[in-house]
Coordinates of C-alpha atoms in Angstrom, one line a residue:
Chain A
X1 CA -0.1 -0.1 0.0
X2 CA 1.5 3.3 -1.0
X3 CA 1.9 6.1 1.5
X4 CA -0.3 9.3 1.3
X5 CA 2.2 11.5 0.1
X6 CA 2.8 10.3 -3.3
X7 CA -0.9 10.2 -4.3
X8 CA -1.6 13.7 -2.9
X9 CA 0.7 15.2 -5.6
X10 CA -0.9 13.2 -8.4
X11 CA -4.4 13.7 -7.7
X12 CA -4.3 17.5 -7.4
X13 CA -6.7 17.5 -4.7
X14 CA -6.8 19.6 -1.5
X15 CA -3.5 18.8 0.3
X16 CA -4.1 18.3 4.2
X17 CA -3.5 15.9 6.7
X18 CA -6.9 15.0 6.1
X19 CA -6.6 13.5 2.8
X20 CA -7.4 9.9 2.2
X21 CA -6.3 8.8 -1.3
X22 CA -8.7 6.9 -3.7
X23 CA -7.5 3.4 -3.3
X24 CA -8.0 3.6 0.5
X25 CA -11.3 5.3 0.3
X26 CA -12.4 2.5 -1.6
X27 CA -11.9 0.1 1.2
X28 CA -14.4 2.3 3.3
X29 CA -16.8 3.3 0.6
X30 CA -17.3 -0.4 -0.5
X31 CA -18.6 -1.1 2.9
X32 CA -21.3 1.5 2.6
X33 CA -25.0 0.6 1.9
X34 CA -26.3 1.5 -1.6
X35 CA -28.3 4.7 -0.6
X36 CA -25.1 6.2 1.1
X37 CA -23.0 5.3 -1.8
X38 CA -25.6 7.0 -4.3
X39 CA -25.7 10.1 -2.2
X40 CA -21.9 10.3 -2.0
X41 CA -21.7 10.5 -5.7
X42 CA -22.2 14.2 -5.0
X43 CA -19.0 14.5 -3.2
X44 CA -16.6 14.5 -6.3
X45 CA -16.9 13.6 -9.9
X46 CA -14.8 10.5 -9.6
X47 CA -17.1 9.4 -6.9
X48 CA -20.1 9.8 -9.1
X49 CA -18.6 7.1 -11.3
X50 CA -18.0 4.4 -8.5
X51 CA -20.7 2.0 -9.6
X52 CA -19.4 1.9 -13.0
X53 CA -15.7 1.5 -11.8
X54 CA -14.9 -2.2 -12.2
X55 CA -12.3 -2.1 -9.6
X56 CA -14.7 -0.5 -7.2
X57 CA -17.5 -2.9 -8.0
X58 CA -15.1 -5.9 -7.5
X59 CA -14.2 -4.8 -3.9
X60 CA -18.0 -4.0 -3.2
X61 CA -19.3 -7.3 -4.5
X62 CA -16.4 -9.3 -2.7
X63 CA -17.5 -7.8 0.6
X64 CA -21.1 -8.4 -0.2
X65 CA -20.6 -12.2 -0.8
X66 CA -17.9 -12.7 1.8
X67 CA -20.2 -11.7 4.8
X68 CA -22.1 -14.8 5.8
X69 CA -25.9 -15.0 5.6
X70 CA -27.3 -14.1 9.1
X71 CA -28.6 -17.8 9.5
X72 CA -25.0 -19.0 9.1
X73 CA -23.7 -16.8 12.1
X74 CA -23.6 -18.1 15.4
X75 CA -23.9 -22.0 15.9
X76 CA -26.7 -24.2 15.0
X77 CA -27.2 -26.9 12.3
X78 CA -27.6 -25.0 9.0
X79 CA -28.3 -26.6 5.8
X80 CA -30.0 -26.1 2.3
X81 CA -33.4 -27.4 1.8
X82 CA -34.1 -28.5 -1.7
X83 CA -37.7 -29.1 -3.0
X84 CA -36.9 -31.5 -6.1
X85 CA -39.3 -32.3 -8.8
X86 CA -38.5 -35.4 -10.8
X87 CA -41.7 -36.0 -12.6
X88 CA -45.4 -36.6 -12.0
X89 CA -46.0 -37.3 -8.4
X90 CA -42.3 -37.6 -7.8
X91 CA -41.4 -34.7 -5.5
X92 CA -38.8 -35.0 -2.8
X93 CA -37.5 -32.7 -0.1
X94 CA -33.9 -33.0 0.8
X95 CA -31.6 -31.4 3.5
X96 CA -28.3 -30.8 2.0
X97 CA -25.2 -29.9 3.9
X98 CA -21.4 -30.2 3.7
X99 CA -18.8 -28.3 1.9
X100 CA -19.2 -30.3 -1.3
X101 CA -22.8 -31.1 -0.8
X102 CA -22.0 -34.4 0.2
X103 CA -24.4 -35.0 3.1
X104 CA -28.0 -35.4 1.8
X105 CA -31.0 -36.3 3.7
X106 CA -34.2 -37.2 2.2
X107 CA -37.2 -36.1 4.2
X108 CA -40.5 -37.9 4.7
X109 CA -43.1 -35.5 3.8
X110 CA -46.2 -35.0 6.1
X111 CA -49.3 -37.1 5.3
X112 CA -51.7 -34.7 3.8
X113 CA -49.4 -34.6 0.6
X114 CA -49.4 -38.3 0.0
X115 CA -51.6 -40.1 -2.7
X116 CA -51.8 -43.6 -1.9
X117 CA -50.0 -45.7 -4.7
X118 CA -49.4 -42.5 -6.7
X119 CA -46.8 -40.7 -4.7
X120 CA -46.7 -37.1 -3.5
X121 CA -48.7 -34.4 -5.1
X122 CA -47.1 -31.4 -6.5
X123 CA -46.0 -29.1 -3.6
X124 CA -44.5 -25.8 -3.4
X125 CA -42.6 -24.5 -0.6
X126 CA -43.7 -20.9 0.3
X127 CA -40.6 -18.5 0.4
X128 CA -37.8 -19.6 2.7
X129 CA -37.5 -21.7 5.8
X130 CA -38.2 -19.6 8.9
X131 CA -36.9 -20.7 12.2
X132 CA -36.7 -24.3 10.7
X133 CA -40.2 -24.2 9.6
X134 CA -41.2 -24.8 6.0
X135 CA -44.7 -23.8 4.7
X136 CA -45.7 -26.0 2.0
X137 CA -48.9 -26.2 0.0
X138 CA -50.2 -28.5 -2.6
X139 CA -50.0 -26.7 -6.0
X140 CA -52.8 -28.6 -7.8
X141 CA -55.3 -29.2 -5.1
X142 CA -58.7 -27.7 -5.3
X143 CA -58.9 -26.5 -1.8
X144 CA -55.1 -25.9 -1.4
X145 CA -54.0 -27.5 1.7
X146 CA -51.3 -25.6 3.4
X147 CA -49.2 -26.9 6.3
X148 CA -46.4 -25.6 8.5
X149 CA -44.0 -28.2 8.9
X150 CA -41.1 -28.5 11.1
X151 CA -38.9 -31.4 9.7
X152 CA -36.5 -31.7 12.7
X153 CA -39.5 -32.3 15.0
X154 CA -41.8 -33.5 12.5
X155 CA -44.5 -31.3 14.0
X156 CA -47.2 -30.1 11.5
X157 CA -49.8 -27.6 11.7
X158 CA -52.6 -27.7 9.1
X159 CA -53.7 -24.2 8.3
X160 CA -57.4 -23.8 8.3
X161 CA -59.2 -22.6 5.1
X162 CA -59.4 -19.0 4.4
X163 CA -62.3 -16.9 2.9
X164 CA -62.4 -18.6 -0.4
X165 CA -65.7 -19.6 -1.8
X166 CA -66.1 -22.8 -4.1
X167 CA -69.1 -23.0 -6.4
X168 CA -69.7 -25.1 -9.4
X169 CA -70.3 -21.8 -11.6
X170 CA -66.5 -20.8 -11.3
X171 CA -62.9 -22.0 -10.5
X172 CA -61.3 -21.0 -7.4
X173 CA -57.5 -20.4 -7.5
X174 CA -55.7 -19.9 -4.0
X175 CA -52.1 -18.7 -4.3
X176 CA -49.9 -18.3 -1.3
X177 CA -47.5 -15.5 -1.7
X178 CA -45.4 -15.3 1.4
X179 CA -44.7 -17.0 4.8
X180 CA -42.8 -15.0 7.3
X181 CA -42.2 -14.0 10.8
X182 CA -43.6 -10.7 12.3
X183 CA -41.1 -9.9 15.0
X184 CA -43.3 -6.9 16.4
X185 CA -46.3 -9.2 16.8
X186 CA -44.2 -12.2 17.6
X187 CA -46.4 -14.3 15.0
X188 CA -46.0 -16.3 12.0
X189 CA -48.0 -15.2 9.1
X190 CA -49.0 -16.3 5.5
X191 CA -50.2 -13.9 2.8
X192 CA -52.2 -15.3 0.0
X193 CA -54.3 -14.2 -2.9
X194 CA -57.6 -15.6 -3.9
X195 CA -59.1 -15.2 -7.5
X196 CA -61.9 -16.8 -9.1
X197 CA -62.1 -17.5 -12.9
X198 CA -63.7 -19.4 -15.6
X199 CA -62.0 -20.9 -18.8
X200 CA -63.1 -19.7 -22.2
X201 CA -63.1 -21.4 -25.5
X202 CA -59.5 -20.6 -26.0
X203 CA -58.3 -21.7 -22.8
X204 CA -58.0 -18.2 -21.2
X205 CA -58.5 -17.6 -17.8
X206 CA -61.4 -14.9 -17.4
X207 CA -62.6 -13.2 -14.3
X208 CA -66.1 -12.2 -14.8
X209 CA -67.2 -9.6 -12.4
X210 CA -70.9 -10.0 -12.4
X211 CA -70.8 -13.7 -12.0
X212 CA -68.0 -14.2 -9.6
X213 CA -67.0 -12.7 -6.3
X214 CA -64.1 -10.2 -6.2
X215 CA -60.6 -11.5 -5.9
X216 CA -58.9 -10.6 -2.5
X217 CA -56.0 -10.7 -0.5
X218 CA -56.0 -12.3 3.0
X219 CA -53.5 -12.7 5.9
X220 CA -53.3 -15.8 8.2
X221 CA -51.9 -15.2 11.9
X222 CA -50.8 -18.3 13.7
X223 CA -51.5 -16.7 17.0
X224 CA -55.1 -16.3 16.3
X225 CA -55.2 -19.2 13.9
X226 CA -57.5 -17.3 11.5
X227 CA -57.3 -15.5 8.1
X228 CA -58.1 -11.8 7.7
X229 CA -59.0 -10.2 4.5
X230 CA -57.2 -7.2 3.6
X231 CA -58.0 -4.6 1.1
X232 CA -55.0 -3.9 -0.8
X233 CA -54.3 -3.5 -4.5
X234 CA -51.0 -5.1 -4.9
X235 CA -49.7 -6.9 -8.0
X236 CA -50.1 -10.7 -7.8
X237 CA -47.2 -12.9 -8.3
X238 CA -46.6 -13.6 -12.1
X239 CA -44.8 -16.8 -11.8
X240 CA -44.6 -19.5 -9.2
X241 CA -41.2 -20.4 -10.1
X242 CA -38.6 -18.8 -7.9
X243 CA -40.0 -15.4 -7.7
X244 CA -40.9 -15.1 -4.0
X245 CA -38.5 -14.8 -1.0
X246 CA -38.8 -13.9 2.6
X247 CA -36.3 -11.9 4.7
X248 CA -36.2 -10.0 7.9
X249 CA -40.0 -9.6 8.4
X250 CA -40.7 -8.9 4.7
X251 CA -42.2 -10.9 2.1
X252 CA -41.1 -10.0 -1.5
X253 CA -42.5 -11.4 -4.9
X254 CA -42.3 -10.5 -8.6
X255 CA -45.5 -9.3 -10.1
X256 CA -46.8 -7.5 -13.3
X257 CA -45.1 -9.9 -15.8
X258 CA -42.0 -9.8 -13.8
X259 CA -41.6 -6.2 -14.2
X260 CA -42.3 -5.1 -10.4
X261 CA -41.0 -6.1 -7.1
X262 CA -43.6 -6.2 -4.5
X263 CA -42.4 -5.9 -0.8
X264 CA -44.8 -6.6 2.1
X265 CA -43.9 -5.8 5.5
X266 CA -45.6 -8.2 7.9
X267 CA -45.7 -6.2 11.1
X268 CA -47.5 -3.1 9.8
X269 CA -48.8 -4.4 6.3
X270 CA -47.1 -1.5 4.5
X271 CA -46.0 -2.5 1.0
X272 CA -43.4 -1.1 -1.5
X273 CA -43.4 -1.5 -5.2
X274 CA -40.2 -1.1 -7.0
X275 CA -39.8 -1.4 -10.9
X276 CA -37.2 -3.9 -12.0
X277 CA -34.3 -2.4 -14.0
X278 CA -35.1 -4.3 -17.1
X279 CA -34.6 -2.9 -20.8
X280 CA -37.6 -3.0 -23.1
X281 CA -36.3 -6.1 -24.9
X282 CA -36.2 -8.0 -21.6
X283 CA -40.0 -7.8 -21.2
X284 CA -40.0 -11.3 -22.8
X285 CA -41.0 -14.6 -21.4
X286 CA -37.8 -16.1 -22.6
X287 CA -35.9 -13.7 -20.3
X288 CA -36.0 -15.2 -16.9
X289 CA -36.0 -13.3 -13.7
X290 CA -35.3 -15.0 -10.4
X291 CA -36.0 -13.3 -7.2
X292 CA -33.5 -14.2 -4.2
X293 CA -31.7 -13.0 -1.4
X294 CA -27.8 -12.3 -1.7
X295 CA -26.7 -12.3 2.0
X296 CA -28.8 -9.5 3.2
X297 CA -29.8 -7.8 0.0
X298 CA -32.9 -8.4 -2.1
X299 CA -31.5 -9.5 -5.4
X300 CA -32.6 -10.6 -8.7
X301 CA -30.7 -13.2 -11.0
X302 CA -31.6 -12.8 -14.7
X303 CA -30.8 -14.9 -17.8
X304 CA -31.9 -15.5 -21.3
X305 CA -33.3 -18.9 -21.2
X306 CA -31.0 -21.8 -22.4
X307 CA -27.9 -19.5 -22.6
X308 CA -24.8 -19.6 -20.7
X309 CA -24.8 -16.3 -19.0
X310 CA -26.6 -14.8 -16.0
X311 CA -26.5 -11.5 -14.3
X312 CA -27.3 -10.4 -10.6
X313 CA -28.3 -7.0 -9.4
X314 CA -29.2 -6.1 -5.9
X315 CA -31.7 -3.6 -4.7
X316 CA -30.5 -0.6 -2.7
X317 CA -33.7 1.1 -1.6
X318 CA -37.3 0.0 -1.8
X319 CA -39.5 1.9 -4.3
X320 CA -36.5 3.4 -6.1
X321 CA -35.7 1.9 -9.6
X322 CA -32.2 3.8 -9.8
X323 CA -31.1 2.1 -6.7
X324 CA -30.7 -1.4 -8.2
X325 CA -26.8 -1.9 -8.8
X326 CA -25.5 -4.5 -11.3
X327 CA -23.0 -6.6 -9.6
X328 CA -22.2 -9.6 -11.6
X329 CA -22.2 -10.7 -15.3
X330 CA -21.3 -14.3 -15.3
X331 CA -20.3 -16.3 -18.4
X332 CA -20.3 -20.0 -18.0
X333 CA -19.5 -23.0 -20.2
X334 CA -22.7 -24.8 -19.7
X335 CA -26.0 -23.9 -20.5
X336 CA -28.6 -22.6 -17.8
X337 CA -31.9 -24.4 -17.8
X338 CA -33.4 -22.9 -14.9
X339 CA -32.0 -20.7 -12.1
X340 CA -33.0 -21.7 -8.6
X341 CA -31.5 -19.2 -6.3
X342 CA -28.8 -18.0 -4.0
X343 CA -27.5 -20.0 -1.2
X344 CA -24.8 -19.2 1.4
X345 CA -22.2 -16.6 0.5
X346 CA -21.4 -16.7 -3.2
X347 CA -23.3 -19.8 -4.1
X348 CA -25.8 -19.7 -7.1
X349 CA -27.9 -22.8 -7.8
X350 CA -29.2 -23.7 -11.2
X351 CA -30.2 -26.6 -13.3
X352 CA -27.8 -27.6 -16.0
X353 CA -28.8 -28.8 -19.5
X354 CA -27.9 -32.3 -18.4
X355 CA -30.4 -32.2 -15.7
X356 CA -27.9 -32.0 -12.9
X357 CA -28.5 -29.4 -10.2
X358 CA -25.2 -27.5 -9.8
X359 CA -23.8 -24.8 -7.7
X360 CA -21.7 -21.8 -9.0
X361 CA -19.5 -20.3 -6.6
X362 CA -19.3 -16.5 -7.5
X363 CA -15.9 -16.2 -5.5
X364 CA -14.1 -18.9 -6.9
X365 CA -16.0 -19.3 -10.4
X366 CA -16.2 -23.0 -10.1
X367 CA -19.2 -25.3 -10.6
X368 CA -19.9 -28.0 -8.2
X369 CA -22.6 -30.7 -8.9
X370 CA -24.9 -31.4 -6.0
X371 CA -25.4 -34.9 -7.0
X372 CA -29.1 -34.6 -7.5
X373 CA -31.0 -34.0 -10.7
X374 CA -34.3 -32.2 -11.2
X375 CA -36.9 -31.0 -13.7
X376 CA -36.6 -27.4 -14.9
X377 CA -38.0 -24.6 -13.0
X378 CA -39.9 -26.7 -10.5
X379 CA -36.9 -27.2 -8.1
X380 CA -36.6 -24.5 -5.0
X381 CA -33.9 -24.0 -2.6
X382 CA -33.7 -22.2 0.8
X383 CA -31.2 -21.9 3.7
X384 CA -32.6 -23.9 6.6
X385 CA -31.7 -23.8 10.1
X386 CA -32.6 -26.7 12.4
X387 CA -35.0 -25.7 15.2
X388 CA -36.3 -28.2 18.0
X389 CA -38.7 -25.9 19.4
X390 CA -42.4 -26.2 19.1
X391 CA -43.9 -24.1 16.2
X392 CA -46.4 -22.5 18.4
X393 CA -43.7 -21.5 20.9
X394 CA -43.2 -18.4 18.9
X395 CA -40.2 -16.3 19.3
X396 CA -37.6 -18.9 19.7
Chain B
X1 CA 20.9 -12.9 13.9
X2 CA 17.3 -12.8 12.5
X3 CA 17.5 -16.5 11.8
X4 CA 18.0 -17.5 15.4
X5 CA 15.4 -15.0 16.8
X6 CA 12.8 -16.5 14.6
X7 CA 12.9 -19.8 16.4
X8 CA 11.9 -18.1 19.7
X9 CA 9.6 -15.5 18.3
X10 CA 6.9 -16.1 20.9
X11 CA 8.8 -14.5 23.7
X12 CA 10.8 -12.0 21.7
X13 CA 9.8 -8.3 21.8
X14 CA 10.6 -5.9 19.2
X15 CA 11.2 -2.1 20.0
X16 CA 9.3 0.4 17.7
X17 CA 10.0 4.0 17.5
X18 CA 7.3 6.6 16.5
X19 CA 7.7 9.6 14.2
X20 CA 7.8 11.8 17.3
X21 CA 10.6 9.9 19.0
X22 CA 8.8 7.7 21.3
X23 CA 9.6 4.0 21.8
X24 CA 7.2 1.2 22.3
X25 CA 7.5 -2.6 22.7
X26 CA 5.5 -5.3 21.0
X27 CA 5.8 -9.1 21.0
X28 CA 7.5 -10.4 17.8
X29 CA 4.3 -12.4 17.0
X30 CA 2.4 -9.2 17.0
X31 CA 4.9 -7.5 14.8
X32 CA 4.3 -10.3 12.4
X33 CA 0.8 -9.1 11.8
X34 CA 1.9 -5.6 10.6
X35 CA 3.8 -6.4 7.2
X36 CA 5.4 -3.3 7.0
X37 CA 7.1 -3.8 10.6
X38 CA 7.9 -7.3 9.6
X39 CA 9.7 -6.2 6.2
X40 CA 11.7 -3.7 8.4
X41 CA 12.5 -6.6 10.8
X42 CA 13.8 -8.6 7.9
X43 CA 15.7 -5.8 6.6
X44 CA 17.2 -4.5 9.7
X45 CA 17.4 -7.4 12.1
X46 CA 15.2 -7.7 15.1
X47 CA 17.6 -6.3 17.6
X48 CA 17.5 -2.8 16.7
X49 CA 14.8 -0.2 17.4
X50 CA 12.3 -0.1 14.2
X51 CA 11.7 3.3 13.1
X52 CA 8.1 4.1 12.0
X53 CA 8.3 7.6 10.5
X54 CA 4.5 7.9 9.8
X55 CA 3.0 6.6 13.0
X56 CA 3.0 8.6 16.2
X57 CA 2.8 8.1 19.8
X58 CA -1.0 8.9 19.9
X59 CA -2.0 6.1 17.8
X60 CA 0.7 3.3 18.1
X61 CA -0.4 2.1 21.7
X62 CA -4.0 1.6 20.4
X63 CA -2.7 -0.5 17.5
X64 CA -0.5 -2.5 19.8
X65 CA -3.5 -3.0 22.1
X66 CA -5.4 -4.4 19.2
X67 CA -2.7 -6.9 18.1
X68 CA -2.0 -8.0 21.6
X69 CA -5.5 -9.2 21.8
X70 CA -5.3 -10.7 18.5
X71 CA -2.4 -12.9 19.0
X72 CA -4.3 -14.5 21.9
X73 CA -7.1 -15.1 19.5
X74 CA -9.6 -13.1 21.3
X75 CA -11.0 -10.4 19.0
X76 CA -14.9 -10.5 19.6
X77 CA -17.4 -7.9 18.3
X78 CA -17.6 -6.8 21.8
X79 CA -13.9 -6.1 22.0
X80 CA -14.1 -4.4 18.5
X81 CA -17.0 -2.2 19.8
X82 CA -15.2 -1.2 23.1
X83 CA -12.1 -0.5 21.1
X84 CA -13.6 2.3 19.0
X85 CA -16.3 3.6 21.5
X86 CA -14.5 6.5 22.8
X87 CA -12.7 7.5 19.5
X88 CA -14.2 10.3 17.6
X89 CA -14.3 10.2 13.6
X90 CA -10.9 11.9 13.2
X91 CA -9.1 9.8 15.7
X92 CA -10.4 6.6 13.8
X93 CA -9.2 8.0 10.5
X94 CA -5.6 8.5 12.2
X95 CA -5.7 5.0 13.1
X96 CA -7.0 3.8 9.8
X97 CA -4.1 5.5 8.0
X98 CA -1.7 4.1 10.3
X99 CA -2.9 0.7 9.9
X100 CA -2.7 1.1 6.2
X101 CA 1.0 2.4 6.7
X102 CA 1.8 -0.6 8.9
X103 CA 0.1 -3.0 6.4
X104 CA -1.8 -4.5 9.4
X105 CA -4.6 -5.8 7.3
X106 CA -7.1 -7.2 10.0
X107 CA -7.2 -3.8 11.8
X108 CA -7.4 -2.0 8.5
X109 CA -10.4 -4.0 7.4
X110 CA -12.1 -3.5 10.7
X111 CA -11.6 0.2 10.8
X112 CA -12.7 0.6 7.2
X113 CA -16.1 -1.0 8.4
X114 CA -16.3 1.2 11.4
X115 CA -15.8 4.4 9.3
X116 CA -18.2 3.3 6.8
X117 CA -20.6 2.7 9.8
X118 CA -19.9 6.1 11.1
X119 CA -20.3 7.9 7.7
X120 CA -23.5 6.1 6.7
X121 CA -26.1 8.7 7.5
X122 CA -23.6 11.7 7.1
X123 CA -24.1 14.7 4.8
X124 CA -22.1 15.2 1.6
X125 CA -20.1 18.1 3.0
X126 CA -19.1 16.2 5.9
X127 CA -17.7 13.4 4.0
X128 CA -16.0 15.9 1.7
X129 CA -14.1 17.4 4.8
X130 CA -13.5 13.9 6.1
X131 CA -11.9 12.8 3.1
X132 CA -10.1 16.0 2.3
X133 CA -11.7 16.3 -1.0
X134 CA -12.6 19.4 -2.9
X135 CA -16.1 19.6 -4.6
X136 CA -15.3 19.6 -8.5
X137 CA -18.7 20.0 -9.6
X138 CA -20.2 23.3 -11.0
X139 CA -23.3 24.4 -8.8
X140 CA -25.5 23.5 -11.8
X141 CA -23.9 20.1 -12.2
X142 CA -24.2 19.4 -8.4
X143 CA -27.8 20.4 -8.2
X144 CA -28.8 18.2 -11.1
X145 CA -27.2 15.2 -9.5
X146 CA -28.7 16.0 -6.2
X147 CA -32.0 16.0 -8.0
X148 CA -31.5 12.7 -9.6
X149 CA -30.3 11.3 -6.4
X150 CA -32.9 12.9 -4.2
X151 CA -34.2 9.3 -3.0
X152 CA -30.7 9.0 -1.2
X153 CA -30.9 12.3 0.7
X154 CA -34.3 11.4 2.3
X155 CA -33.9 11.5 6.1
X156 CA -30.6 12.7 6.0
X157 CA -29.5 16.0 7.9
X158 CA -27.5 18.2 5.6
X159 CA -24.6 20.4 6.8
X160 CA -23.7 18.4 9.8

């Protein structure tokens, strides 16, 4: 590291004992949150170009991915939970751990999801595991059974039905959007959307206002064991594939044809809508947007389907489109057929063209096979920390 | 001489002389963590007093305190919080620059994060002064940029 004196003459900035040379200020600036970084772009012209400076972005993103995910700090049995789809009625949930993903434990799914002689019905895990609890629902069921399940204790809580109506004149669609923990109310909550529709001759889903009840949002509280309708006009989730995540009291999902991020705060039911930083050409069904958390930042991983590259951007401030920062542009040798999400540190999971689920390490640039195969898009992954307490014992 | 000393580094102390002429002792294993010091030891031997022209008697004891804790493997979040608790922003900056000069990486990274935490909610003017940087925007350019980044100024007190 050079001493301050040599740089002072080069930069032609104010010479004082105060002065911190650029390469040193990078060390400080790269540890700032995005909002501060963007504000300090007004300090000096060279600072206004920081996020386009590859050296700076390199330091910034290394900082980001080298910090462990909050769940991995402290002690506790942390692993990845994988929801794997292999084909009709062949759904499996695995707990995966170990540096090379060598330890794999297949879990026995709770009973409501078993069909005798057939296997397991299509299930989706809502968001991430919270306090060692998974929220699972059956994707193709008529009444949508939702269960809170703790694999470590095998405790399960079947969530009672909400306010959805079922009549022969129309079809009812129940879509859980988020599962999370409200720290203020010390409560687990689920937010879901109910829609009513019919199918026309061209197989389009139609909502007919006169014939059907209005669609609505509702929230479930474990403490009161009941659902409550809420009157919000939030965009619904566009794709059930990897576009919802929970972190730190907020449920996030992508809506409006994957052009908007909705962030719903569980404790006070406030929500933010942030447009995604997409170009016009990227408003295309072949352009995949995957919502995940990169350590503590909301992140999107994007990829043109069946290509070998993906990009990662993180969000600086809710509601502000300009606060997305592009951190990674990755070129691989294999073709990506379905991004799954981010794990710990710089791990990005996806399905490779040969069907293998793999992990790409952003720090080393190496790809590691997990040793499990899966069908496109249906696989989900989340960070899971074992918890041996009762689900009802909230706040542990 | 240096070869013999390295076999018993655990008990050996090194003398450091600050830019303002004061002498401080540190253990050889702590000196190893400051690469500049170690390079000087390698060049000059470990029996003479190592001159540190750019570090002064105000900050060196604090740095020694940090690495004394480090060689016993005990640097916790609590220790780090306590370490900077009574320091003002300028004092931390002096330590930061000294850690850079000494090539003491662990302390440098910790102080970088601490300074970032202190500056997070500060105003643009405060940061300019802190980094010793002149404003090279014209008034028009600056107000245009501030308008574009208005969202990043929300909740921030200017002119602190």
